[in-house]
Amino acid sequence: MRLILCSPMDMHLHLRDGNMLRAVAPLSAKNFSAAIVMPNLIPPVTSEQMAQSYKKRILEATKGEDFEPLMTLFFKSDYNYDFLKRVKEDIAAIKLYPAGITTNSQGGVENFSLEALAPTLEAMSELGIPLCVHGETSGFVMDREAEFIPIYERIAKRFPNLKIIMEHITTKAAVEALLRYENLYATITLHHLYITLDDVIGGLMRPHLFCKPVAKRPEDRMALRKVAFMAHDKVMFGSDSAPHPRSAKEAPGCAAGVFSAPVALPALAQLFEAADVLENLQKFVSDNAQKIYGLTPPAKKVKLIKKSWRVPDRYGNVVPMFAGEELGWRVDEDTAA
Ligand code: NCD
Ligand code: ZN
């Protein structure tokens, strides 16, 4: 059996910089035609020049592949209209992180009052720049996403023309909120479709499955699967593939992030096939995102074949999701169909 995906896109991706960028970017570029690239570098991407030069480094690292990095800026409450108007050409979205909530987010937002956020959000809304949000409070870890929902609702109501992407949703509550507001959309990761918190800490602790937001309960996973499997118009695939060196994951203080880029499409095909909805994968990994963002990625066909392979233990010094395990689908190397 085979499946051809047209221009699959990863709408939430961490590519890092330097050696890590050079190691991981080709893996995404091989399987995807475009990706929304997160700005949480050190220091974060906050200027036109930083976005342009980061894009150049990504293109350099992915030379030879048809792959478009869609750049983002790290949200600041005081970006002004003129600046955003200029930078709009170079970016696909702006990513908002609450301060300190995840990897490299120290410079994020502390004050979530509409008054504080309004200058940037008003300009974004006028200019049609989508807002991507890491929606977690600093409350109890299992409740962080649900506690953030009133903030999503406030922003969605006040800025009805602003497209708001709830990144990497993990809960039934988030799915319900998403469906309540016309201008809310969401990305869903591979790992949150596969695992629950039990897989992370229910038996032996699995550091390579530890990420933010943490995986939740079976009923949450079920709610995510429901909208992903039907490829609901408001959801799209965003891997949140977030590589950390093995030494940072297998450590007393384990860094948050699952590295899934090289296994994402085969593992999605396996999951969608098991649910008997393989025909909806194209919408989930590309068509919905094209509509939501209003963009056309490079035309690229990626061929998946139903043939098992063993996922490598490592890619360089990074351990992927499903390391050492068998997957039932693989990307055909000589794709170019
Ligand atoms: C991401 C990272 O490592 O950059 N980590 C994660 O656990 N998902 C940041 C993020 O998206 O929260
Ligand atoms: Zn992320």
Short mmCIF file of C-alpha atoms and ligand atoms in Angstrom, two decimals:
data_model
loop_
_atom_site.label_atom_id
_atom_site.label_comp_id
_atom_site.label_asym_id
_atom_site.label_seq_id
_atom_site.Cartn_x
_atom_site.Cartn_y
_atom_site.Cartn_z
CA MET A 1 0.00 0.00 0.00
CA ARG A 2 1.19 3.54 -0.63
CA LEU A 3 0.04 7.04 0.04
CA ILE A 4 1.13 10.20 -1.70
CA LEU A 5 0.95 13.37 0.31
CA CYS A 6 0.94 16.68 -1.55
CA SER A 7 3.04 19.37 0.10
CA PRO A 8 2.87 18.16 3.70
CA MET A 9 3.59 20.97 6.15
CA ASP A 10 4.70 21.05 9.76
CA MET A 11 2.97 24.04 11.34
CA HIS A 12 5.04 24.08 14.56
CA LEU A 13 8.71 23.19 14.38
CA HIS A 14 11.87 23.91 16.36
CA LEU A 15 14.98 23.91 14.20
CA ARG A 16 17.43 25.53 16.67
CA ASP A 17 20.66 26.99 15.27
CA GLY A 18 24.29 26.14 14.51
CA ASN A 19 25.26 22.44 14.57
CA MET A 20 21.84 21.34 15.79
CA LEU A 21 20.15 23.22 12.93
CA ARG A 22 22.47 21.58 10.42
CA ALA A 23 21.72 18.15 11.91
CA VAL A 24 17.92 18.35 12.15
CA ALA A 25 16.77 20.73 9.41
CA PRO A 26 17.51 18.32 6.52
CA LEU A 27 15.30 15.69 8.21
CA SER A 28 12.31 18.04 8.14
CA ALA A 29 13.16 19.37 4.68
CA LYS A 30 13.16 15.88 3.22
CA ASN A 31 9.64 15.05 4.39
CA PHE A 32 7.88 18.42 4.42
CA SER A 33 7.45 21.18 1.88
CA ALA A 34 7.19 23.96 4.46
CA ALA A 35 7.23 24.50 8.19
CA ILE A 36 6.41 27.21 10.68
CA VAL A 37 9.72 27.77 12.43
CA MET A 38 9.58 28.72 16.10
CA PRO A 39 11.55 31.77 17.24
CA ASN A 40 12.70 30.60 20.70
CA LEU A 41 16.42 30.83 20.02
CA ILE A 42 18.86 32.41 22.45
CA PRO A 43 18.33 35.34 22.04
CA PRO A 44 14.82 35.00 20.57
CA VAL A 45 14.01 36.19 17.05
CA THR A 46 12.61 39.70 17.57
CA SER A 47 13.73 41.74 14.57
CA GLU A 48 13.43 41.77 10.81
CA GLN A 49 17.14 41.26 10.47
CA MET A 50 17.17 38.28 12.88
CA ALA A 51 14.30 36.59 11.03
CA GLN A 52 15.95 37.15 7.66
CA SER A 53 19.35 35.86 8.71
CA TYR A 54 17.85 32.85 10.53
CA LYS A 55 15.90 32.01 7.37
CA LYS A 56 19.12 32.21 5.39
CA ARG A 57 20.85 29.79 7.76
CA ILE A 58 17.91 27.38 7.47
CA LEU A 59 17.97 27.54 3.67
CA GLU A 60 21.70 26.92 3.78
CA ALA A 61 21.16 23.85 6.00
CA THR A 62 18.41 22.48 3.74
CA LYS A 63 19.99 23.22 0.37
CA GLY A 64 18.85 20.87 -2.37
CA GLU A 65 15.40 20.30 -0.86
CA ASP A 66 12.17 21.98 -1.85
CA PHE A 67 11.46 23.37 1.58
CA GLU A 68 10.15 26.74 2.67
CA PRO A 69 10.86 27.88 6.21
CA LEU A 70 7.97 30.07 7.32
CA MET A 71 9.46 32.42 9.86
CA THR A 72 7.98 33.71 13.10
CA LEU A 73 8.82 36.50 15.50
CA PHE A 74 8.89 36.15 19.26
CA PHE A 75 5.92 38.16 20.58
CA LYS A 76 6.60 41.42 22.40
CA SER A 77 3.79 43.58 23.72
CA ASP A 78 5.29 46.73 22.29
CA TYR A 79 5.82 45.96 18.62
CA ASN A 80 4.41 48.92 16.75
CA TYR A 81 2.37 49.09 13.56
CA ASP A 82 5.15 50.45 11.35
CA PHE A 83 7.61 47.82 12.47
CA LEU A 84 5.08 45.02 11.91
CA LYS A 85 4.11 46.40 8.52
CA ARG A 86 7.75 46.22 7.45
CA VAL A 87 8.40 42.79 8.92
CA LYS A 88 5.17 41.26 7.59
CA GLU A 89 6.93 40.34 4.31
CA ASP A 90 9.39 38.16 6.17
CA ILE A 91 7.17 36.31 8.61
CA ALA A 92 4.14 34.02 8.61
CA ALA A 93 3.12 34.56 12.24
CA ILE A 94 4.11 35.85 15.66
CA LYS A 95 4.53 33.41 18.53
CA LEU A 96 3.47 34.36 22.03
CA TYR A 97 5.08 32.61 24.99
CA PRO A 98 4.13 33.26 28.59
CA ALA A 99 7.38 34.22 30.37
CA GLY A 100 9.39 31.22 31.55
CA ILE A 101 6.77 28.61 30.65
CA THR A 102 8.97 26.50 28.37
CA THR A 103 12.40 26.26 26.71
CA ASN A 104 13.95 29.72 26.06
CA SER A 105 10.81 31.69 26.88
CA GLN A 106 12.22 33.91 29.62
CA GLY A 107 11.57 37.07 27.62
CA GLY A 108 7.92 36.19 27.08
CA VAL A 109 4.72 37.87 28.25
CA GLU A 110 4.15 38.53 31.95
CA ASN A 111 1.10 40.75 31.79
CA PHE A 112 -1.85 39.21 29.96
CA SER A 113 -4.24 42.11 30.41
CA LEU A 114 -5.80 43.17 27.12
CA GLU A 115 -4.53 46.66 27.75
CA ALA A 116 -0.95 45.44 27.86
CA LEU A 117 -1.28 43.20 24.81
CA ALA A 118 -3.38 45.55 22.69
CA PRO A 119 -0.70 47.61 20.91
CA THR A 120 0.82 44.56 19.21
CA LEU A 121 -2.42 42.61 18.81
CA GLU A 122 -4.29 45.53 17.27
CA ALA A 123 -1.57 46.02 14.69
CA MET A 124 -1.40 42.28 13.96
CA SER A 125 -5.14 42.16 13.52
CA GLU A 126 -5.09 45.09 11.10
CA LEU A 127 -2.19 43.68 9.13
CA GLY A 128 -3.56 40.13 9.07
CA ILE A 129 -0.63 38.53 10.90
CA PRO A 130 -1.68 35.31 12.70
CA LEU A 131 -0.94 34.92 16.41
CA CYS A 132 0.47 31.58 17.58
CA VAL A 133 0.17 30.98 21.32
CA HIS A 134 1.80 28.64 23.79
CA GLY A 135 -1.30 28.59 26.00
CA GLU A 136 -0.26 27.59 29.48
CA THR A 137 -0.37 29.39 32.83
CA SER A 138 2.18 28.73 35.55
CA GLY A 139 -0.38 26.82 37.63
CA PHE A 140 -0.39 23.12 38.49
CA VAL A 141 1.15 21.33 35.54
CA MET A 142 -1.92 19.26 34.58
CA ASP A 143 -4.20 22.33 34.75
CA ARG A 144 -2.04 24.87 32.92
CA GLU A 145 -3.69 24.59 29.54
CA ALA A 146 -7.24 24.61 30.88
CA GLU A 147 -6.42 27.64 33.06
CA PHE A 148 -5.19 29.54 30.01
CA ILE A 149 -8.47 29.16 28.10
CA PRO A 150 -10.08 32.34 29.50
CA ILE A 151 -7.09 34.26 28.10
CA TYR A 152 -7.67 32.76 24.66
CA GLU A 153 -11.35 33.69 24.92
CA ARG A 154 -10.61 37.29 25.94
CA ILE A 155 -8.25 37.79 23.02
CA ALA A 156 -10.56 36.01 20.55
CA LYS A 157 -13.52 38.20 21.55
CA ARG A 158 -11.65 41.48 21.59
CA PHE A 159 -9.89 40.83 18.25
CA PRO A 160 -12.41 38.94 16.11
CA ASN A 161 -10.36 39.48 12.95
CA LEU A 162 -7.16 38.12 14.45
CA LYS A 163 -6.39 34.49 13.59
CA ILE A 164 -5.29 32.82 16.80
CA ILE A 165 -3.56 29.45 16.71
CA MET A 166 -3.73 27.46 19.93
CA GLU A 167 -0.43 25.64 19.65
CA HIS A 168 -0.01 21.97 20.53
CA ILE A 169 -3.34 21.52 22.28
CA THR A 170 -3.47 18.61 24.71
CA THR A 171 -6.88 18.69 26.40
CA LYS A 172 -10.56 18.12 25.80
CA ALA A 173 -11.15 21.59 27.28
CA ALA A 174 -8.96 23.15 24.60
CA VAL A 175 -10.80 21.30 21.83
CA GLU A 176 -14.11 22.59 23.20
CA ALA A 177 -12.83 26.19 23.37
CA LEU A 178 -11.47 25.91 19.83
CA LEU A 179 -14.91 25.03 18.55
CA ARG A 180 -16.59 27.93 20.37
CA TYR A 181 -14.79 30.81 18.60
CA GLU A 182 -14.59 31.37 14.90
CA ASN A 183 -11.11 32.89 15.00
CA LEU A 184 -9.49 30.13 17.07
CA TYR A 185 -7.52 27.37 15.33
CA ALA A 186 -5.14 24.75 16.67
CA THR A 187 -2.11 22.65 15.95
CA ILE A 188 -1.92 19.08 17.21
CA THR A 189 1.33 17.16 17.62
CA LEU A 190 2.11 13.57 16.80
CA HIS A 191 3.04 12.70 20.37
CA HIS A 192 -0.14 14.09 21.91
CA LEU A 193 -2.13 11.89 19.51
CA TYR A 194 -0.11 8.86 20.59
CA ILE A 195 0.64 9.13 24.28
CA THR A 196 -0.87 10.02 27.64
CA LEU A 197 0.93 10.97 30.84
CA ASP A 198 1.06 7.27 31.65
CA ASP A 199 3.53 6.74 28.83
CA VAL A 200 5.78 9.44 30.30
CA ILE A 201 5.72 8.65 34.00
CA GLY A 202 3.31 5.75 34.56
CA GLY A 203 6.03 3.11 34.42
CA LEU A 204 9.72 3.76 34.02
CA MET A 205 10.20 7.47 33.38
CA ARG A 206 10.64 8.19 29.67
CA PRO A 207 12.56 11.46 29.34
CA HIS A 208 12.32 11.50 25.55
CA LEU A 209 8.53 11.79 25.84
CA PHE A 210 8.69 14.67 28.29
CA CYS A 211 7.51 17.91 26.73
CA LYS A 212 5.50 21.07 27.38
CA PRO A 213 2.57 20.90 27.58
CA VAL A 214 2.83 17.49 29.24
CA ALA A 215 0.68 14.72 27.76
CA LYS A 216 -2.63 14.44 29.59
CA ARG A 217 -5.41 11.89 30.22
CA PRO A 218 -6.92 9.23 27.91
CA GLU A 219 -10.10 11.30 27.49
CA ASP A 220 -8.02 14.28 26.40
CA ARG A 221 -6.18 12.20 23.85
CA MET A 222 -9.52 10.91 22.62
CA ALA A 223 -10.79 14.46 22.08
CA LEU A 224 -7.64 15.34 20.11
CA ARG A 225 -7.92 12.18 18.03
CA LYS A 226 -11.52 12.94 17.23
CA VAL A 227 -10.80 16.31 15.59
CA ALA A 228 -7.50 15.18 14.02
CA PHE A 229 -8.93 11.98 12.54
CA MET A 230 -11.82 13.84 10.91
CA ALA A 231 -9.32 16.54 9.83
CA HIS A 232 -11.62 19.18 11.27
CA ASP A 233 -11.12 22.46 9.37
CA LYS A 234 -9.81 24.20 12.49
CA VAL A 235 -6.94 21.82 13.19
CA MET A 236 -3.66 21.18 11.47
CA PHE A 237 -0.54 19.17 12.09
CA GLY A 238 2.29 20.84 13.99
CA SER A 239 4.88 18.38 15.24
CA ASP A 240 6.43 20.62 17.92
CA SER A 241 9.48 18.53 17.15
CA ALA A 242 11.94 20.00 19.64
CA PRO A 243 15.42 18.48 19.59
CA HIS A 244 17.66 18.58 22.64
CA PRO A 245 21.01 16.81 22.89
CA ARG A 246 20.78 13.45 24.63
CA SER A 247 22.82 14.84 27.51
CA ALA A 248 20.11 17.44 28.20
CA LYS A 249 17.30 14.85 28.11
CA GLU A 250 18.94 12.04 30.07
CA ALA A 251 19.81 14.33 32.95
CA PRO A 252 18.63 15.08 36.49
CA GLY A 253 16.85 18.13 35.08
CA CYS A 254 15.40 16.87 31.81
CA ALA A 255 14.78 19.46 29.07
CA ALA A 256 11.24 19.53 27.66
CA GLY A 257 10.74 18.52 24.04
CA VAL A 258 10.03 15.46 21.88
CA PHE A 259 12.08 15.04 18.71
CA SER A 260 9.63 13.64 16.18
CA ALA A 261 10.46 15.26 12.82
CA PRO A 262 11.96 12.18 11.15
CA VAL A 263 9.16 9.84 12.24
CA ALA A 264 6.19 12.19 12.02
CA LEU A 265 4.67 11.26 8.66
CA PRO A 266 5.11 7.47 8.94
CA ALA A 267 3.75 7.47 12.49
CA LEU A 268 0.77 9.62 11.45
CA ALA A 269 0.04 7.26 8.54
CA GLN A 270 0.15 4.32 10.93
CA LEU A 271 -2.22 5.99 13.35
CA PHE A 272 -4.67 7.23 10.69
CA GLU A 273 -4.68 3.84 9.01
CA ALA A 274 -5.42 2.07 12.30
CA ALA A 275 -8.39 4.42 12.76
CA ASP A 276 -9.46 3.76 9.17
CA VAL A 277 -9.19 7.44 8.21
CA LEU A 278 -6.08 7.44 6.05
CA GLU A 279 -7.93 9.48 3.43
CA ASN A 280 -8.09 12.41 5.88
CA LEU A 281 -4.34 12.68 6.41
CA GLN A 282 -3.82 15.00 3.42
CA LYS A 283 -6.18 17.58 4.93
CA PHE A 284 -4.60 17.26 8.37
CA VAL A 285 -1.01 17.66 7.17
CA SER A 286 -1.52 20.29 4.50
CA ASP A 287 -4.89 21.44 3.13
CA ASN A 288 -6.27 22.79 6.40
CA ALA A 289 -3.09 24.71 7.14
CA GLN A 290 -3.04 26.23 3.65
CA LYS A 291 -6.54 27.57 4.21
CA ILE A 292 -6.01 28.73 7.77
CA TYR A 293 -2.77 30.59 7.00
CA GLY A 294 -3.77 31.48 3.44
CA LEU A 295 -0.53 30.23 1.96
CA THR A 296 0.66 28.03 -0.85
CA PRO A 297 3.67 25.86 -0.02
CA PRO A 298 6.11 24.60 -2.65
CA ALA A 299 4.52 21.80 -4.67
CA LYS A 300 6.12 18.59 -3.45
CA LYS A 301 4.94 15.02 -3.37
CA VAL A 302 6.00 12.80 -0.52
CA LYS A 303 5.42 9.10 -0.98
CA LEU A 304 4.73 6.87 2.00
CA ILE A 305 4.83 3.12 1.64
CA LYS A 306 3.50 0.50 3.98
CA LYS A 307 6.75 -1.20 4.80
CA SER A 308 8.18 -1.57 8.26
CA TRP A 309 11.48 -0.06 9.34
CA ARG A 310 13.36 0.31 12.56
CA VAL A 311 13.65 3.87 13.79
CA PRO A 312 17.32 4.72 14.47
CA ASP A 313 18.42 4.96 18.11
CA ARG A 314 19.75 8.43 17.41
CA TYR A 315 20.08 11.10 14.79
CA GLY A 316 23.47 12.58 15.72
CA ASN A 317 23.20 13.24 19.44
CA VAL A 318 19.39 13.45 19.48
CA VAL A 319 17.09 10.55 20.39
CA PRO A 320 13.92 10.49 18.27
CA MET A 321 10.44 9.43 19.29
CA PHE A 322 10.06 5.67 18.69
CA ALA A 323 13.87 5.19 18.87
CA GLY A 324 14.70 1.55 18.23
CA GLU A 325 11.05 0.65 17.57
CA GLU A 326 9.40 -0.60 14.40
CA LEU A 327 7.04 1.61 12.42
CA GLY A 328 4.74 0.10 9.81
CA TRP A 329 5.04 2.92 7.28
CA ARG A 330 8.07 4.66 5.85
CA VAL A 331 8.87 7.56 3.58
CA ASP A 332 9.98 6.32 0.19
CA GLU A 333 13.47 7.71 -0.32
CA ASP A 334 13.13 8.10 -4.07
CA THR A 335 9.89 10.00 -3.64
CA ALA A 336 9.92 12.63 -6.39
CA ALA A 337 6.66 11.54 -7.94
C1 NCD B 1 9.91 23.28 23.08
C2 NCD B 1 11.41 23.53 22.93
O1 NCD B 1 12.22 22.71 23.40
O2 NCD B 1 11.78 24.52 22.30
N1 NCD B 1 9.72 22.28 24.09
C3 NCD B 1 8.60 21.53 24.29
O3 NCD B 1 8.57 20.78 25.28
N2 NCD B 1 7.59 21.56 23.47
C4 NCD B 1 9.23 24.57 23.38
C5 NCD B 1 7.72 24.52 23.31
O4 NCD B 1 7.13 24.44 22.23
O5 NCD B 1 7.11 24.56 24.37
ZN ZN B 2 7.09 24.22 20.41
#
